[in-house]
PDB file of C-alpha atoms in Angstrom:
ATOM      1  CA  UNK A   1     -39.840 -33.696  80.600  1.00 66.00           C
ATOM      2  CA  UNK A   2     -40.297 -37.335  79.572  1.00 78.00           C
ATOM      3  CA  UNK A   3     -37.513 -39.110  77.778  1.00 85.00           C
ATOM      4  CA  UNK A   4     -35.691 -42.358  77.129  1.00 91.00           C
ATOM      5  CA  UNK A   5     -31.968 -42.630  77.860  1.00 94.00           C
ATOM      6  CA  UNK A   6     -29.633 -45.396  76.706  1.00 94.00           C
ATOM      7  CA  UNK A   7     -26.136 -45.494  78.194  1.00 95.00           C
ATOM      8  CA  UNK A   8     -23.170 -47.725  78.839  1.00 93.00           C
ATOM      9  CA  UNK A   9     -23.416 -47.302  82.622  1.00 93.00           C
ATOM     10  CA  UNK A  10     -26.325 -46.565  85.001  1.00 94.00           C
ATOM     11  CA  UNK A  11     -24.585 -43.434  86.318  1.00 96.00           C
ATOM     12  CA  UNK A  12     -24.451 -42.016  82.803  1.00 97.00           C
ATOM     13  CA  UNK A  13     -28.189 -42.550  82.399  1.00 97.00           C
ATOM     14  CA  UNK A  14     -28.884 -41.052  85.837  1.00 98.00           C
ATOM     15  CA  UNK A  15     -27.034 -37.877  84.819  1.00 98.00           C
ATOM     16  CA  UNK A  16     -29.341 -37.449  81.838  1.00 98.00           C
ATOM     17  CA  UNK A  17     -32.387 -38.213  83.973  1.00 97.00           C
ATOM     18  CA  UNK A  18     -31.421 -35.564  86.524  1.00 98.00           C
ATOM     19  CA  UNK A  19     -31.182 -32.924  83.815  1.00 98.00           C
ATOM     20  CA  UNK A  20     -34.573 -33.845  82.353  1.00 97.00           C
ATOM     21  CA  UNK A  21     -36.072 -33.572  85.835  1.00 96.00           C
ATOM     22  CA  UNK A  22     -34.432 -30.155  86.221  1.00 97.00           C
ATOM     23  CA  UNK A  23     -36.267 -28.882  83.145  1.00 96.00           C
ATOM     24  CA  UNK A  24     -33.680 -29.611  80.491  1.00 97.00           C
ATOM     25  CA  UNK A  25     -34.480 -30.875  77.020  1.00 96.00           C
ATOM     26  CA  UNK A  26     -33.120 -33.895  75.168  1.00 96.00           C
ATOM     27  CA  UNK A  27     -29.932 -32.100  74.094  1.00 97.00           C
ATOM     28  CA  UNK A  28     -29.288 -30.920  77.655  1.00 98.00           C
ATOM     29  CA  UNK A  29     -29.685 -34.484  78.900  1.00 98.00           C
ATOM     30  CA  UNK A  30     -27.427 -35.910  76.188  1.00 98.00           C
ATOM     31  CA  UNK A  31     -24.672 -33.383  76.897  1.00 99.00           C
ATOM     32  CA  UNK A  32     -24.863 -33.964  80.656  1.00 99.00           C
ATOM     33  CA  UNK A  33     -24.827 -37.736  80.173  1.00 98.00           C
ATOM     34  CA  UNK A  34     -21.828 -37.507  77.850  1.00 98.00           C
ATOM     35  CA  UNK A  35     -19.786 -35.535  80.381  1.00 98.00           C
ATOM     36  CA  UNK A  36     -20.807 -37.980  83.121  1.00 98.00           C
ATOM     37  CA  UNK A  37     -19.723 -40.887  80.930  1.00 97.00           C
ATOM     38  CA  UNK A  38     -16.165 -39.569  80.968  1.00 96.00           C
ATOM     39  CA  UNK A  39     -16.055 -40.710  84.598  1.00 94.00           C
ATOM     40  CA  UNK A  40     -18.619 -43.526  84.726  1.00 94.00           C
ATOM     41  CA  UNK A  41     -17.381 -45.158  81.502  1.00 93.00           C
ATOM     42  CA  UNK A  42     -13.731 -44.204  81.749  1.00 88.00           C
ATOM     43  CA  UNK A  43     -12.676 -47.514  80.222  1.00 83.00           C
ATOM     44  CA  UNK A  44     -14.082 -46.606  76.811  1.00 89.00           C
ATOM     45  CA  UNK A  45     -14.663 -42.829  76.536  1.00 93.00           C
ATOM     46  CA  UNK A  46     -12.749 -39.720  77.560  1.00 93.00           C
ATOM     47  CA  UNK A  47     -13.018 -35.948  77.820  1.00 96.00           C
ATOM     48  CA  UNK A  48     -10.175 -35.624  75.308  1.00 95.00           C
ATOM     49  CA  UNK A  49     -11.823 -37.835  72.718  1.00 96.00           C
ATOM     50  CA  UNK A  50     -14.179 -37.024  69.873  1.00 96.00           C
ATOM     51  CA  UNK A  51     -17.588 -37.962  68.566  1.00 96.00           C
ATOM     52  CA  UNK A  52     -20.661 -37.541  66.416  1.00 96.00           C
ATOM     53  CA  UNK A  53     -24.157 -36.589  67.583  1.00 97.00           C
ATOM     54  CA  UNK A  54     -27.410 -36.952  65.661  1.00 97.00           C
ATOM     55  CA  UNK A  55     -30.184 -34.474  66.510  1.00 96.00           C
ATOM     56  CA  UNK A  56     -33.749 -34.087  65.348  1.00 92.00           C
ATOM     57  CA  UNK A  57     -35.548 -30.757  65.754  1.00 88.00           C
ATOM     58  CA  UNK A  58     -39.318 -31.410  65.841  1.00 86.00           C
ATOM     59  CA  UNK A  59     -40.117 -27.716  65.426  1.00 86.00           C
ATOM     60  CA  UNK A  60     -38.798 -27.582  61.876  1.00 89.00           C
ATOM     61  CA  UNK A  61     -38.441 -31.270  61.051  1.00 88.00           C
ATOM     62  CA  UNK A  62     -34.707 -30.922  60.452  1.00 90.00           C
ATOM     63  CA  UNK A  63     -32.285 -33.707  61.223  1.00 94.00           C
ATOM     64  CA  UNK A  64     -28.795 -32.462  62.001  1.00 95.00           C
ATOM     65  CA  UNK A  65     -25.466 -34.172  62.631  1.00 98.00           C
ATOM     66  CA  UNK A  66     -22.807 -32.566  64.810  1.00 98.00           C
ATOM     67  CA  UNK A  67     -19.459 -33.918  63.639  1.00 98.00           C
ATOM     68  CA  UNK A  68     -16.819 -33.257  66.286  1.00 98.00           C
ATOM     69  CA  UNK A  69     -14.459 -36.023  65.315  1.00 96.00           C
ATOM     70  CA  UNK A  70     -10.695 -35.780  65.751  1.00 96.00           C
ATOM     71  CA  UNK A  71      -8.343 -34.081  63.314  1.00 96.00           C
ATOM     72  CA  UNK A  72      -4.814 -35.148  62.445  1.00 96.00           C
ATOM     73  CA  UNK A  73      -2.358 -33.118  64.571  1.00 97.00           C
ATOM     74  CA  UNK A  74       0.651 -31.076  63.445  1.00 96.00           C
ATOM     75  CA  UNK A  75      -0.900 -28.016  61.758  1.00 96.00           C
ATOM     76  CA  UNK A  76       1.844 -25.426  61.087  1.00 96.00           C
ATOM     77  CA  UNK A  77       4.171 -27.265  63.428  1.00 94.00           C
ATOM     78  CA  UNK A  78       7.633 -28.801  63.222  1.00 93.00           C
ATOM     79  CA  UNK A  79       7.738 -32.478  64.236  1.00 90.00           C
ATOM     80  CA  UNK A  80      10.022 -33.151  67.214  1.00 92.00           C
ATOM     81  CA  UNK A  81      13.258 -35.006  66.627  1.00 92.00           C
ATOM     82  CA  UNK A  82      12.032 -37.836  68.831  1.00 95.00           C
ATOM     83  CA  UNK A  83       8.386 -38.917  68.790  1.00 95.00           C
ATOM     84  CA  UNK A  84       6.656 -40.563  71.723  1.00 95.00           C
ATOM     85  CA  UNK A  85       4.901 -43.159  69.585  1.00 96.00           C
ATOM     86  CA  UNK A  86       4.613 -46.897  70.123  1.00 95.00           C
ATOM     87  CA  UNK A  87       2.518 -49.733  68.757  1.00 96.00           C
ATOM     88  CA  UNK A  88       1.009 -52.412  70.956  1.00 96.00           C
ATOM     89  CA  UNK A  89      -1.002 -55.467  69.927  1.00 96.00           C
ATOM     90  CA  UNK A  90      -3.990 -56.353  72.098  1.00 95.00           C
ATOM     91  CA  UNK A  91      -5.210 -59.950  72.109  1.00 93.00           C
ATOM     92  CA  UNK A  92      -9.026 -60.108  72.165  1.00 91.00           C
ATOM     93  CA  UNK A  93      -9.069 -63.899  72.006  1.00 90.00           C
ATOM     94  CA  UNK A  94     -10.745 -64.447  68.657  1.00 90.00           C
ATOM     95  CA  UNK A  95      -8.665 -61.710  67.048  1.00 93.00           C
ATOM     96  CA  UNK A  96      -5.921 -59.188  67.719  1.00 96.00           C
ATOM     97  CA  UNK A  97      -5.820 -55.454  67.096  1.00 95.00           C
ATOM     98  CA  UNK A  98      -2.936 -53.011  66.884  1.00 96.00           C
ATOM     99  CA  UNK A  99      -3.179 -49.811  68.940  1.00 95.00           C
ATOM    100  CA  UNK A 100      -0.885 -46.803  69.026  1.00 95.00           C
ATOM    101  CA  UNK A 101      -0.017 -44.945  72.188  1.00 94.00           C
ATOM    102  CA  UNK A 102       2.201 -42.128  73.359  1.00 95.00           C
ATOM    103  CA  UNK A 103       1.957 -38.362  72.978  1.00 96.00           C
ATOM    104  CA  UNK A 104       2.464 -38.512  69.218  1.00 97.00           C
ATOM    105  CA  UNK A 105      -0.612 -40.738  68.883  1.00 96.00           C
ATOM    106  CA  UNK A 106      -2.823 -37.972  70.301  1.00 96.00           C
ATOM    107  CA  UNK A 107      -5.236 -36.472  67.760  1.00 97.00           C
ATOM    108  CA  UNK A 108      -6.912 -33.075  67.974  1.00 98.00           C
ATOM    109  CA  UNK A 109      -9.722 -33.522  70.544  1.00 98.00           C
ATOM    110  CA  UNK A 110     -13.311 -32.641  69.711  1.00 98.00           C
ATOM    111  CA  UNK A 111     -15.577 -33.704  72.582  1.00 98.00           C
ATOM    112  CA  UNK A 112     -15.514 -30.470  74.564  1.00 98.00           C
ATOM    113  CA  UNK A 113     -16.036 -28.264  71.506  1.00 98.00           C
ATOM    114  CA  UNK A 114     -18.827 -30.434  70.119  1.00 98.00           C
ATOM    115  CA  UNK A 115     -20.777 -30.900  73.336  1.00 99.00           C
ATOM    116  CA  UNK A 116     -20.512 -27.227  74.279  1.00 98.00           C
ATOM    117  CA  UNK A 117     -21.673 -26.216  70.793  1.00 98.00           C
ATOM    118  CA  UNK A 118     -24.680 -28.520  70.979  1.00 98.00           C
ATOM    119  CA  UNK A 119     -25.649 -27.102  74.358  1.00 98.00           C
ATOM    120  CA  UNK A 120     -25.286 -23.531  73.105  1.00 98.00           C
ATOM    121  CA  UNK A 121     -27.332 -24.171  69.950  1.00 97.00           C
ATOM    122  CA  UNK A 122     -30.155 -26.339  71.249  1.00 96.00           C
ATOM    123  CA  UNK A 123     -29.882 -26.612  75.031  1.00 97.00           C
ATOM    124  CA  UNK A 124     -32.211 -24.957  77.494  1.00 97.00           C
ATOM    125  CA  UNK A 125     -30.036 -24.960  80.625  1.00 98.00           C
ATOM    126  CA  UNK A 126     -26.624 -23.319  81.216  1.00 98.00           C
ATOM    127  CA  UNK A 127     -23.477 -25.401  80.798  1.00 98.00           C
ATOM    128  CA  UNK A 128     -22.709 -25.060  84.508  1.00 98.00           C
ATOM    129  CA  UNK A 129     -25.957 -26.874  85.319  1.00 98.00           C
ATOM    130  CA  UNK A 130     -25.311 -29.583  82.737  1.00 99.00           C
ATOM    131  CA  UNK A 131     -21.942 -30.370  84.278  1.00 99.00           C
ATOM    132  CA  UNK A 132     -23.250 -30.841  87.831  1.00 98.00           C
ATOM    133  CA  UNK A 133     -23.791 -34.641  87.577  1.00 98.00           C
ATOM    134  CA  UNK A 134     -20.287 -35.110  86.155  1.00 98.00           C
ATOM    135  CA  UNK A 135     -18.814 -32.816  88.817  1.00 97.00           C
ATOM    136  CA  UNK A 136     -20.387 -34.900  91.566  1.00 96.00           C
ATOM    137  CA  UNK A 137     -19.051 -38.134  90.082  1.00 96.00           C
ATOM    138  CA  UNK A 138     -15.583 -36.615  89.689  1.00 94.00           C
ATOM    139  CA  UNK A 139     -15.586 -35.327  93.278  1.00 94.00           C
ATOM    140  CA  UNK A 140     -17.066 -38.363  95.046  1.00 94.00           C
ATOM    141  CA  UNK A 141     -15.715 -41.074  92.775  1.00 92.00           C
ATOM    142  CA  UNK A 142     -17.754 -44.184  92.032  1.00 92.00           C
ATOM    143  CA  UNK A 143     -17.455 -47.975  92.060  1.00 93.00           C
ATOM    144  CA  UNK A 144     -16.133 -49.009  88.693  1.00 91.00           C
ATOM    145  CA  UNK A 145     -18.425 -51.403  86.840  1.00 90.00           C
ATOM    146  CA  UNK A 146     -17.029 -54.887  86.090  1.00 91.00           C
ATOM    147  CA  UNK A 147     -17.260 -54.296  82.330  1.00 88.00           C
ATOM    148  CA  UNK A 148     -15.269 -51.055  82.615  1.00 89.00           C
ATOM    149  CA  UNK A 149     -12.639 -52.745  84.794  1.00 91.00           C
ATOM    150  CA  UNK A 150     -12.344 -55.662  82.374  1.00 92.00           C
ATOM    151  CA  UNK A 151     -11.862 -53.225  79.494  1.00 91.00           C
ATOM    152  CA  UNK A 152      -9.120 -51.391  81.389  1.00 92.00           C
ATOM    153  CA  UNK A 153      -7.379 -54.686  82.156  1.00 92.00           C
ATOM    154  CA  UNK A 154      -7.627 -55.824  78.540  1.00 92.00           C
ATOM    155  CA  UNK A 155      -6.145 -52.498  77.406  1.00 93.00           C
ATOM    156  CA  UNK A 156      -3.648 -52.327  80.271  1.00 94.00           C
ATOM    157  CA  UNK A 157      -0.692 -51.129  78.144  1.00 93.00           C
ATOM    158  CA  UNK A 158      -2.746 -48.098  77.108  1.00 92.00           C
ATOM    159  CA  UNK A 159      -4.028 -47.307  80.602  1.00 92.00           C
ATOM    160  CA  UNK A 160      -0.675 -47.606  82.350  1.00 93.00           C
ATOM    161  CA  UNK A 161       1.501 -45.780  79.823  1.00 91.00           C
ATOM    162  CA  UNK A 162       2.230 -42.749  82.029  1.00 90.00           C
ATOM    163  CA  UNK A 163       2.710 -42.219  85.746  1.00 90.00           C
ATOM    164  CA  UNK A 164      -0.451 -40.132  85.883  1.00 89.00           C
ATOM    165  CA  UNK A 165      -2.513 -42.911  84.329  1.00 90.00           C
ATOM    166  CA  UNK A 166      -0.983 -45.556  86.581  1.00 92.00           C
ATOM    167  CA  UNK A 167      -2.018 -43.469  89.594  1.00 90.00           C
ATOM    168  CA  UNK A 168      -5.639 -43.787  88.453  1.00 90.00           C
ATOM    169  CA  UNK A 169      -5.801 -47.286  87.012  1.00 92.00           C
ATOM    170  CA  UNK A 170      -3.081 -49.204  88.864  1.00 91.00           C
ATOM    171  CA  UNK A 171      -3.084 -48.193  92.494  1.00 82.00           C
ATOM    172  CA  UNK A 172      -0.643 -50.192  94.637  1.00 84.00           C
ATOM    173  CA  UNK A 173       0.555 -52.082  91.573  1.00 88.00           C
ATOM    174  CA  UNK A 174      -2.822 -53.700  90.824  1.00 92.00           C
ATOM    175  CA  UNK A 175      -5.132 -52.873  87.932  1.00 94.00           C
ATOM    176  CA  UNK A 176      -8.550 -51.609  88.937  1.00 93.00           C
ATOM    177  CA  UNK A 177     -11.150 -54.299  89.415  1.00 93.00           C
ATOM    178  CA  UNK A 178     -14.922 -54.285  89.376  1.00 93.00           C
ATOM    179  CA  UNK A 179     -16.264 -52.621  92.517  1.00 93.00           C
ATOM    180  CA  UNK A 180     -13.099 -50.611  93.236  1.00 93.00           C
ATOM    181  CA  UNK A 181     -13.828 -46.969  94.059  1.00 92.00           C
ATOM    182  CA  UNK A 182     -12.368 -44.930  91.219  1.00 89.00           C
ATOM    183  CA  UNK A 183     -11.199 -41.335  91.597  1.00 85.00           C
ATOM    184  CA  UNK A 184      -9.921 -38.968  88.916  1.00 86.00           C
ATOM    185  CA  UNK A 185      -8.885 -36.013  91.126  1.00 81.00           C
ATOM    186  CA  UNK A 186      -7.692 -33.560  88.472  1.00 89.00           C
ATOM    187  CA  UNK A 187     -10.848 -34.010  86.414  1.00 93.00           C
ATOM    188  CA  UNK A 188     -13.017 -32.306  89.036  1.00 94.00           C
ATOM    189  CA  UNK A 189     -10.982 -29.097  88.862  1.00 94.00           C
ATOM    190  CA  UNK A 190     -10.965 -29.266  85.061  1.00 96.00           C
ATOM    191  CA  UNK A 191     -14.750 -29.608  84.885  1.00 97.00           C
ATOM    192  CA  UNK A 192     -15.262 -26.786  87.387  1.00 97.00           C
ATOM    193  CA  UNK A 193     -13.307 -24.373  85.219  1.00 97.00           C
ATOM    194  CA  UNK A 194     -14.954 -25.677  82.053  1.00 98.00           C
ATOM    195  CA  UNK A 195     -18.370 -24.993  83.592  1.00 97.00           C
ATOM    196  CA  UNK A 196     -17.392 -21.346  84.085  1.00 96.00           C
ATOM    197  CA  UNK A 197     -15.385 -20.668  80.926  1.00 96.00           C
ATOM    198  CA  UNK A 198     -16.915 -22.963  78.320  1.00 97.00           C
ATOM    199  CA  UNK A 199     -15.152 -24.446  75.295  1.00 97.00           C
ATOM    200  CA  UNK A 200     -12.570 -21.643  75.125  1.00 96.00           C
ATOM    201  CA  UNK A 201     -10.937 -23.182  78.200  1.00 97.00           C
ATOM    202  CA  UNK A 202      -9.919 -26.171  76.072  1.00 96.00           C
ATOM    203  CA  UNK A 203      -9.276 -24.339  72.804  1.00 95.00           C
ATOM    204  CA  UNK A 204      -7.087 -21.435  73.912  1.00 95.00           C
ATOM    205  CA  UNK A 205      -7.292 -21.255  77.717  1.00 96.00           C
ATOM    206  CA  UNK A 206      -5.315 -22.915  80.536  1.00 96.00           C
ATOM    207  CA  UNK A 207      -6.398 -26.451  79.649  1.00 97.00           C
ATOM    208  CA  UNK A 208      -5.196 -25.954  76.077  1.00 97.00           C
ATOM    209  CA  UNK A 209      -1.906 -24.526  77.308  1.00 98.00           C
ATOM    210  CA  UNK A 210      -1.344 -27.437  79.701  1.00 97.00           C
ATOM    211  CA  UNK A 211      -2.011 -29.927  76.909  1.00 97.00           C
ATOM    212  CA  UNK A 212       0.306 -28.130  74.490  1.00 98.00           C
ATOM    213  CA  UNK A 213       3.069 -27.892  77.100  1.00 97.00           C
ATOM    214  CA  UNK A 214       2.868 -31.633  77.793  1.00 96.00           C
ATOM    215  CA  UNK A 215       2.916 -32.381  74.059  1.00 97.00           C
ATOM    216  CA  UNK A 216       5.929 -30.160  73.383  1.00 96.00           C
ATOM    217  CA  UNK A 217       7.888 -31.551  76.320  1.00 96.00           C
ATOM    218  CA  UNK A 218       7.230 -35.214  75.593  1.00 95.00           C
ATOM    219  CA  UNK A 219       7.456 -35.811  71.842  1.00 96.00           C
ATOM    220  CA  UNK A 220       3.899 -34.978  70.781  1.00 97.00           C
ATOM    221  CA  UNK A 221       2.612 -33.437  67.542  1.00 98.00           C
ATOM    222  CA  UNK A 222      -0.280 -31.255  68.721  1.00 98.00           C
ATOM    223  CA  UNK A 223       0.151 -27.542  67.942  1.00 98.00           C
ATOM    224  CA  UNK A 224      -1.577 -24.301  69.027  1.00 97.00           C
ATOM    225  CA  UNK A 225      -3.020 -23.985  65.510  1.00 98.00           C
ATOM    226  CA  UNK A 226      -4.548 -27.465  65.807  1.00 98.00           C
ATOM    227  CA  UNK A 227      -6.630 -26.317  68.764  1.00 98.00           C
ATOM    228  CA  UNK A 228      -7.295 -22.758  67.593  1.00 96.00           C
ATOM    229  CA  UNK A 229      -8.542 -23.863  64.157  1.00 97.00           C
ATOM    230  CA  UNK A 230     -10.663 -26.799  65.270  1.00 97.00           C
ATOM    231  CA  UNK A 231     -14.230 -26.555  63.966  1.00 97.00           C
ATOM    232  CA  UNK A 232     -17.405 -28.439  64.817  1.00 98.00           C
ATOM    233  CA  UNK A 233     -19.185 -29.346  61.572  1.00 98.00           C
ATOM    234  CA  UNK A 234     -22.980 -29.226  61.348  1.00 97.00           C
ATOM    235  CA  UNK A 235     -24.165 -31.516  58.574  1.00 97.00           C
ATOM    236  CA  UNK A 236     -27.468 -32.618  57.101  1.00 95.00           C
ATOM    237  CA  UNK A 237     -28.323 -36.261  57.615  1.00 95.00           C
ATOM    238  CA  UNK A 238     -28.368 -38.888  54.919  1.00 94.00           C
ATOM    239  CA  UNK A 239     -32.087 -39.534  54.292  1.00 93.00           C
ATOM    240  CA  UNK A 240     -32.944 -43.000  53.063  1.00 94.00           C
ATOM    241  CA  UNK A 241     -36.355 -44.469  52.328  1.00 94.00           C
ATOM    242  CA  UNK A 242     -36.314 -48.130  53.336  1.00 96.00           C
ATOM    243  CA  UNK A 243     -39.572 -49.957  52.677  1.00 93.00           C
ATOM    244  CA  UNK A 244     -42.104 -47.880  54.677  1.00 93.00           C
ATOM    245  CA  UNK A 245     -39.587 -46.088  56.879  1.00 94.00           C
ATOM    246  CA  UNK A 246     -37.525 -42.926  56.612  1.00 93.00           C
ATOM    247  CA  UNK A 247     -34.027 -43.681  57.898  1.00 95.00           C
ATOM    248  CA  UNK A 248     -31.748 -40.840  59.022  1.00 96.00           C
ATOM    249  CA  UNK A 249     -28.015 -41.595  59.028  1.00 96.00           C
ATOM    250  CA  UNK A 250     -24.824 -39.583  59.644  1.00 96.00           C
ATOM    251  CA  UNK A 251     -22.868 -38.513  56.539  1.00 94.00           C
ATOM    252  CA  UNK A 252     -19.063 -38.617  56.162  1.00 91.00           C
ATOM    253  CA  UNK A 253     -16.714 -38.269  57.985  1.00 88.00           C
ATOM    254  CA  UNK A 254     -18.668 -41.144  59.558  1.00 88.00           C
ATOM    255  CA  UNK A 255     -18.347 -44.323  57.516  1.00 89.00           C
ATOM    256  CA  UNK A 256     -21.096 -45.996  59.530  1.00 91.00           C
ATOM    257  CA  UNK A 257     -23.921 -44.017  57.949  1.00 93.00           C
ATOM    258  CA  UNK A 258     -22.787 -44.663  54.388  1.00 92.00           C
ATOM    259  CA  UNK A 259     -22.231 -48.369  55.004  1.00 94.00           C
ATOM    260  CA  UNK A 260     -25.578 -48.760  56.768  1.00 95.00           C
ATOM    261  CA  UNK A 261     -27.269 -47.093  53.789  1.00 95.00           C
ATOM    262  CA  UNK A 262     -25.406 -49.499  51.488  1.00 95.00           C
ATOM    263  CA  UNK A 263     -26.619 -52.464  53.554  1.00 96.00           C
ATOM    264  CA  UNK A 264     -30.238 -51.304  53.548  1.00 96.00           C
ATOM    265  CA  UNK A 265     -30.139 -50.670  49.794  1.00 95.00           C
ATOM    266  CA  UNK A 266     -29.065 -54.281  49.280  1.00 96.00           C
ATOM    267  CA  UNK A 267     -31.732 -55.588  51.661  1.00 95.00           C
ATOM    268  CA  UNK A 268     -34.447 -53.611  49.892  1.00 95.00           C
ATOM    269  CA  UNK A 269     -34.117 -55.889  46.838  1.00 95.00           C
ATOM    270  CA  UNK A 270     -35.249 -58.960  48.797  1.00 96.00           C
ATOM    271  CA  UNK A 271     -38.684 -59.967  50.075  1.00 94.00           C
ATOM    272  CA  UNK A 272     -37.925 -60.635  53.734  1.00 92.00           C
ATOM    273  CA  UNK A 273     -41.450 -61.929  54.397  1.00 90.00           C
ATOM    274  CA  UNK A 274     -40.497 -65.020  52.415  1.00 93.00           C
ATOM    275  CA  UNK A 275     -37.571 -65.597  54.774  1.00 95.00           C
ATOM    276  CA  UNK A 276     -38.853 -66.143  58.351  1.00 94.00           C
ATOM    277  CA  UNK A 277     -36.822 -64.267  60.940  1.00 95.00           C
ATOM    278  CA  UNK A 278     -33.983 -66.443  62.214  1.00 95.00           C
ATOM    279  CA  UNK A 279     -34.458 -69.088  59.534  1.00 96.00           C
ATOM    280  CA  UNK A 280     -31.528 -70.511  57.589  1.00 97.00           C
ATOM    281  CA  UNK A 281     -32.449 -68.529  54.476  1.00 96.00           C
ATOM    282  CA  UNK A 282     -32.792 -65.311  56.496  1.00 97.00           C
ATOM    283  CA  UNK A 283     -29.429 -65.761  58.215  1.00 97.00           C
ATOM    284  CA  UNK A 284     -27.753 -66.728  54.936  1.00 97.00           C
ATOM    285  CA  UNK A 285     -29.010 -63.525  53.314  1.00 97.00           C
ATOM    286  CA  UNK A 286     -27.804 -61.378  56.220  1.00 97.00           C
ATOM    287  CA  UNK A 287     -24.416 -63.093  56.114  1.00 97.00           C
ATOM    288  CA  UNK A 288     -23.967 -62.469  52.386  1.00 97.00           C
ATOM    289  CA  UNK A 289     -25.029 -58.834  52.685  1.00 97.00           C
ATOM    290  CA  UNK A 290     -22.629 -58.280  55.593  1.00 95.00           C
ATOM    291  CA  UNK A 291     -19.815 -59.795  53.537  1.00 95.00           C
ATOM    292  CA  UNK A 292     -20.660 -57.438  50.668  1.00 95.00           C
ATOM    293  CA  UNK A 293     -20.740 -54.479  53.060  1.00 94.00           C
ATOM    294  CA  UNK A 294     -17.314 -55.383  54.415  1.00 91.00           C
ATOM    295  CA  UNK A 295     -15.979 -55.469  50.863  1.00 91.00           C
ATOM    296  CA  UNK A 296     -17.481 -52.022  50.331  1.00 88.00           C
ATOM    297  CA  UNK A 297     -15.880 -50.839  53.581  1.00 86.00           C
ATOM    298  CA  UNK A 298     -12.449 -51.782  52.271  1.00 79.00           C
ATOM    299  CA  UNK A 299     -13.089 -49.906  49.017  1.00 76.00           C
ATOM    300  CA  UNK A 300     -14.365 -46.876  50.952  1.00 69.00           C
ATOM    301  CA  UNK A 301     -11.359 -46.781  53.282  1.00 64.00           C
ATOM    302  CA  UNK A 302      -8.981 -47.155  50.333  1.00 62.00           C
ATOM    303  CA  UNK A 303     -10.716 -44.290  48.511  1.00 54.00           C
ATOM    304  CA  UNK A 304     -10.405 -41.894  51.446  1.00 52.00           C
TER     305      UNK A 304
END
């Protein structure tokens, strides 16, 4: 099958390519690439994270959004007397950003549930096949890309918060650097079992139990009901006509789709052909519209 793959690391793209060559469809390739990214792009994405996926089914013309974003933890639970929760400020040079870390900062994960659901609904190949590229990366390790290493160094307080994380990211007292061979030993065993058992492994099986035990023992908020009641939401896209194009965007809980629609609605009132691309008038218009969108973002976030 022919396809185009965009990824944050070549190994992520290769995983998708391998699945296409094995007879998988676009959803198969996307799911395989996502699982591979949890090793190849470990500085920015993780198996225990969450996400949103936008699909288009050419057979019926339907555009569908899989929303498997995180939920707030603590459903039907009693907060521990002492929370493992800290705030750290990261200096990005031009700006700073506050992050929260510790067990009590952990939200209800959605990646495994969402990716497995996508594969079950629209995939052509079994989950075990889709996980093979990620399994190989987890078993053999890989040289960490300079960008990933720089991200880990920038976010060092987050990546060295526990002994287990220091064993991965700070071997021999030094943060990983570009070109270092990175191993995540426990992830291989986790992916092997996931390939056999599917999403239930993370929702009610041994992986869920291990996560809940760690949370309960170390001041976390995650509860059995958080995992058992987690749902992947399947939503219709926002459809927007912009000039001569049909634009498909994700609906809430994503704010990006709504704000992009807002931006395009503003742009539609201006004749861009009278403003040559890159000219002062063109850039001034884009600047003013971005400022207006940021104001709208603040109103949106306040409303929700």
